[in-house]
Coordinates of C-alpha atoms in Angstrom, one line a residue:
Chain A
E1 CA 258.6 194.9 16.8
A2 CA 262.2 195.6 17.0
Q3 CA 262.2 199.3 17.6
V4 CA 263.8 202.5 19.7
T5 CA 260.9 204.6 20.7
Q6 CA 261.5 208.6 22.0
N7 CA 259.2 210.6 23.5
P8 CA 258.6 213.2 23.4
R9 CA 258.3 214.2 19.3
Y10 CA 257.8 217.0 19.8
L11 CA 258.8 219.9 22.5
I12 CA 259.0 223.4 22.9
T13 CA 260.2 225.0 26.5
V14 CA 261.6 228.1 28.3
T15 CA 265.2 228.7 28.7
G16 CA 266.3 227.1 32.2
K17 CA 263.2 224.6 32.7
K18 CA 264.9 221.4 33.6
L19 CA 263.8 218.6 31.0
T20 CA 263.8 214.6 30.2
V21 CA 263.9 212.9 26.7
T22 CA 263.5 209.5 27.1
C23 CA 264.7 205.9 24.8
S24 CA 263.7 202.8 25.6
Q25 CA 265.0 200.0 23.7
N26 CA 263.0 196.5 23.3
M27 CA 266.2 194.6 21.4
N28 CA 268.2 193.8 24.1
H29 CA 271.0 196.0 23.6
E30 CA 273.9 197.0 25.6
Y31 CA 275.4 200.3 23.3
M32 CA 273.0 203.2 23.2
S33 CA 273.6 206.5 22.6
W34 CA 272.5 210.4 21.7
Y35 CA 272.5 212.3 18.7
R36 CA 271.8 215.7 17.7
Q37 CA 271.3 217.1 14.1
D38 CA 271.4 220.8 13.6
P39 CA 271.1 222.0 9.6
G40 CA 275.0 221.3 8.1
L41 CA 276.5 219.6 10.6
G42 CA 275.2 216.6 10.0
L43 CA 274.8 213.7 13.2
R44 CA 277.1 214.6 16.1
Q45 CA 277.0 212.5 19.2
I46 CA 276.5 213.9 22.8
Y47 CA 276.9 211.0 24.8
Y48 CA 276.8 206.9 24.9
S49 CA 276.3 203.9 26.9
M50 CA 278.3 200.8 26.0
N51 CA 276.0 198.5 29.5
V52 CA 274.2 199.7 32.7
E53 CA 275.7 202.3 35.0
V54 CA 278.6 202.9 32.1
T55 CA 278.2 206.0 29.9
D56 CA 281.3 208.4 28.5
K57 CA 281.3 211.8 26.4
G58 CA 280.7 211.7 23.0
D59 CA 281.6 215.5 20.9
V60 CA 279.3 217.7 22.2
P61 CA 278.2 216.7 25.5
E62 CA 277.7 220.1 27.4
G63 CA 274.9 221.0 28.6
Y64 CA 273.7 217.3 29.0
K65 CA 273.8 214.1 31.1
V66 CA 272.5 211.2 30.4
S67 CA 271.6 207.8 33.1
R68 CA 271.5 203.9 32.5
K69 CA 270.4 202.1 35.4
E70 CA 268.6 199.8 33.0
K71 CA 269.8 198.0 29.7
R72 CA 266.0 199.2 27.8
N73 CA 266.3 202.9 28.8
F74 CA 268.9 206.0 28.2
P75 CA 267.2 208.8 28.9
L76 CA 268.5 212.4 27.7
I77 CA 268.4 215.5 30.2
L78 CA 268.8 219.1 29.9
E79 CA 269.2 220.8 33.5
S80 CA 269.2 223.9 32.5
P81 CA 267.8 224.2 28.8
S82 CA 269.2 227.5 26.4
P83 CA 268.5 228.1 22.7
N84 CA 271.7 226.9 21.6
Q85 CA 270.2 223.2 21.8
T86 CA 267.2 223.8 20.1
S87 CA 268.0 221.0 17.4
L88 CA 266.5 217.2 16.0
Y89 CA 267.9 215.1 19.0
F90 CA 268.3 211.2 18.1
C91 CA 268.3 208.2 20.0
A92 CA 270.1 204.8 18.8
S93 CA 270.9 201.5 20.0
S94 CA 273.0 198.3 19.2
L95 CA 274.3 194.9 19.6
V96 CA 277.9 194.5 19.4
V97 CA 278.9 191.3 17.7
G98 CA 282.2 192.1 16.5
G99 CA 282.5 194.3 14.0
Y100 CA 279.5 194.4 13.7
T101 CA 277.4 197.5 14.5
E102 CA 274.3 198.0 12.9
A103 CA 272.5 201.2 15.1
F104 CA 268.6 200.9 15.4
F105 CA 267.3 204.9 15.3
G106 CA 264.5 206.1 17.0
Q107 CA 261.9 208.9 15.4
G108 CA 263.7 211.3 16.2
T109 CA 262.4 215.3 19.6
R110 CA 262.3 218.4 17.6
L111 CA 263.3 220.5 20.5
T112 CA 263.1 223.9 20.6
V113 CA 264.1 226.4 23.6
V114 CA 263.2 230.1 23.7
Chain B
L1 CA 289.0 207.2 14.7
A2 CA 289.0 207.1 10.8
K3 CA 288.1 210.5 9.5
T4 CA 285.9 210.1 6.2
T5 CA 285.0 212.4 3.0
Q6 CA 282.2 212.0 0.6
P7 CA 280.7 214.5 -1.4
I8 CA 278.7 217.1 -0.5
S9 CA 275.7 216.2 -3.2
M10 CA 275.2 214.4 -5.4
D11 CA 272.0 214.2 -8.3
S12 CA 270.6 211.7 -10.7
Y13 CA 268.0 210.5 -12.9
E14 CA 265.6 207.8 -11.7
G15 CA 266.8 204.1 -13.2
Q16 CA 270.1 205.4 -13.1
E17 CA 272.9 203.4 -10.6
V18 CA 274.4 206.0 -8.4
N19 CA 277.8 205.2 -6.9
I20 CA 279.0 207.3 -3.7
T21 CA 282.3 207.3 -2.7
C22 CA 283.3 207.6 1.0
S23 CA 287.3 208.3 1.6
H24 CA 288.9 206.9 5.0
N25 CA 292.8 207.5 4.6
N26 CA 293.5 206.5 8.6
I27 CA 291.1 203.2 8.2
A28 CA 292.3 200.7 11.4
T29 CA 293.3 196.9 10.6
N30 CA 290.2 196.1 12.6
D31 CA 287.5 198.5 11.2
Y32 CA 284.6 197.5 9.2
I33 CA 282.5 199.9 6.8
T34 CA 279.8 200.7 7.3
W35 CA 276.4 203.6 5.2
Y36 CA 273.3 204.4 6.5
Q37 CA 270.9 206.0 5.0
Q38 CA 268.7 209.5 6.1
F39 CA 265.6 210.9 4.5
P40 CA 264.1 214.2 6.2
S41 CA 263.1 214.3 9.6
Q42 CA 263.8 210.6 10.5
G43 CA 266.7 208.5 11.6
P44 CA 269.1 206.9 10.2
R45 CA 268.5 203.6 9.0
F46 CA 271.0 200.7 8.0
I47 CA 272.2 200.0 4.9
I48 CA 275.3 197.7 4.7
Q49 CA 278.3 197.1 5.5
G50 CA 281.6 195.5 5.0
Y51 CA 285.1 195.1 5.9
K52 CA 287.3 194.5 2.6
T53 CA 286.0 193.2 -1.5
K54 CA 282.5 193.4 -1.9
V55 CA 279.2 192.9 -0.4
T56 CA 275.5 192.6 -1.9
N57 CA 272.4 192.9 -0.7
E58 CA 269.0 193.5 -1.5
V59 CA 269.8 197.9 -1.0
A60 CA 272.6 197.7 -2.2
S61 CA 276.5 196.9 -2.7
L62 CA 279.7 197.9 -1.1
F63 CA 282.6 197.8 -3.1
I64 CA 285.9 197.5 -0.8
P65 CA 289.2 197.6 -3.2
A66 CA 292.3 195.9 -1.4
D67 CA 294.1 198.9 0.5
R68 CA 290.5 199.6 2.1
K69 CA 291.3 203.6 2.0
S70 CA 287.8 204.1 0.0
S71 CA 284.2 202.5 -0.8
T72 CA 281.8 202.9 -3.2
L73 CA 278.9 203.0 -2.6
S74 CA 276.4 201.5 -5.2
L75 CA 272.1 201.8 -5.2
P76 CA 271.3 200.4 -8.7
R77 CA 268.5 201.8 -10.6
V78 CA 267.2 204.2 -8.3
S79 CA 263.6 206.1 -7.8
L80 CA 262.6 208.9 -5.8
S81 CA 261.8 207.3 -3.2
D82 CA 265.6 207.0 -2.7
T83 CA 266.2 211.2 -2.3
A84 CA 268.1 211.0 1.1
V85 CA 271.3 211.6 3.3
Y86 CA 273.7 208.7 3.3
Y87 CA 276.9 208.5 5.8
C88 CA 279.8 206.5 5.3
L89 CA 281.3 205.7 8.6
V90 CA 284.1 203.4 10.0
G91 CA 284.3 201.5 13.1
N92 CA 284.6 198.6 15.2
S93 CA 283.2 196.2 18.3
G94 CA 285.3 198.8 20.2
T95 CA 284.7 202.3 18.2
Y96 CA 282.0 203.8 20.6
K97 CA 282.5 207.3 19.2
Y98 CA 280.8 206.9 16.0
I99 CA 281.6 210.0 13.4
F100 CA 278.4 210.6 11.1
G101 CA 279.9 213.5 9.6
T102 CA 277.2 215.8 7.5
G103 CA 276.8 213.1 4.4
T104 CA 276.1 212.8 0.5
R105 CA 272.9 214.6 -0.3
L106 CA 271.1 212.7 -3.2
K107 CA 268.6 213.5 -5.1
V108 CA 267.2 211.7 -7.6
L109 CA 265.5 213.5 -10.2
A110 CA 262.3 212.0 -12.6

């Protein structure tokens, strides 16, 4: 089954404690991205990756890092989480073919930083 | 990147046809229009994509006028399970920074 898998689904952590949210896709997609979703603000893109070893900032990259060492994995790293990073996070992947860019999203990771 | 504007919310009744319009005045020649649906605490799900005129699939229809400055997502005979947030996106294969915006919150009433 084609899917994007995020882990963990729920995470409560303390300020400053480094954490990683993993994202894996089994569709051989080149493009992957991370979003955060906050009430009233919709989905905002954090980082994206066009292929292995190619990443770039989205609209809200501050406080986040990513890496793309393998095509299927795109982890989101919070080196020193702060309470304003409490949010619902989504990973997505897509196969870019001409103008067709259907994105597949993971189930989401609800992060709480206290 | 073309900015999109959608109504914040809409209410409808079961069995009715719902039309959600998205404005994208600055759409580029090679941009496509894509709509996603999102249920609470779930990731968005692709509904439909089009470039011009009309596109129809088993879920919805997408109407795009000749000037392409707007588009309308049409959901035929909605049910309670269609209650969700609907996002309109504009971009192309070279557009890697997808802007979802705040979407349109559709509430279907019994």
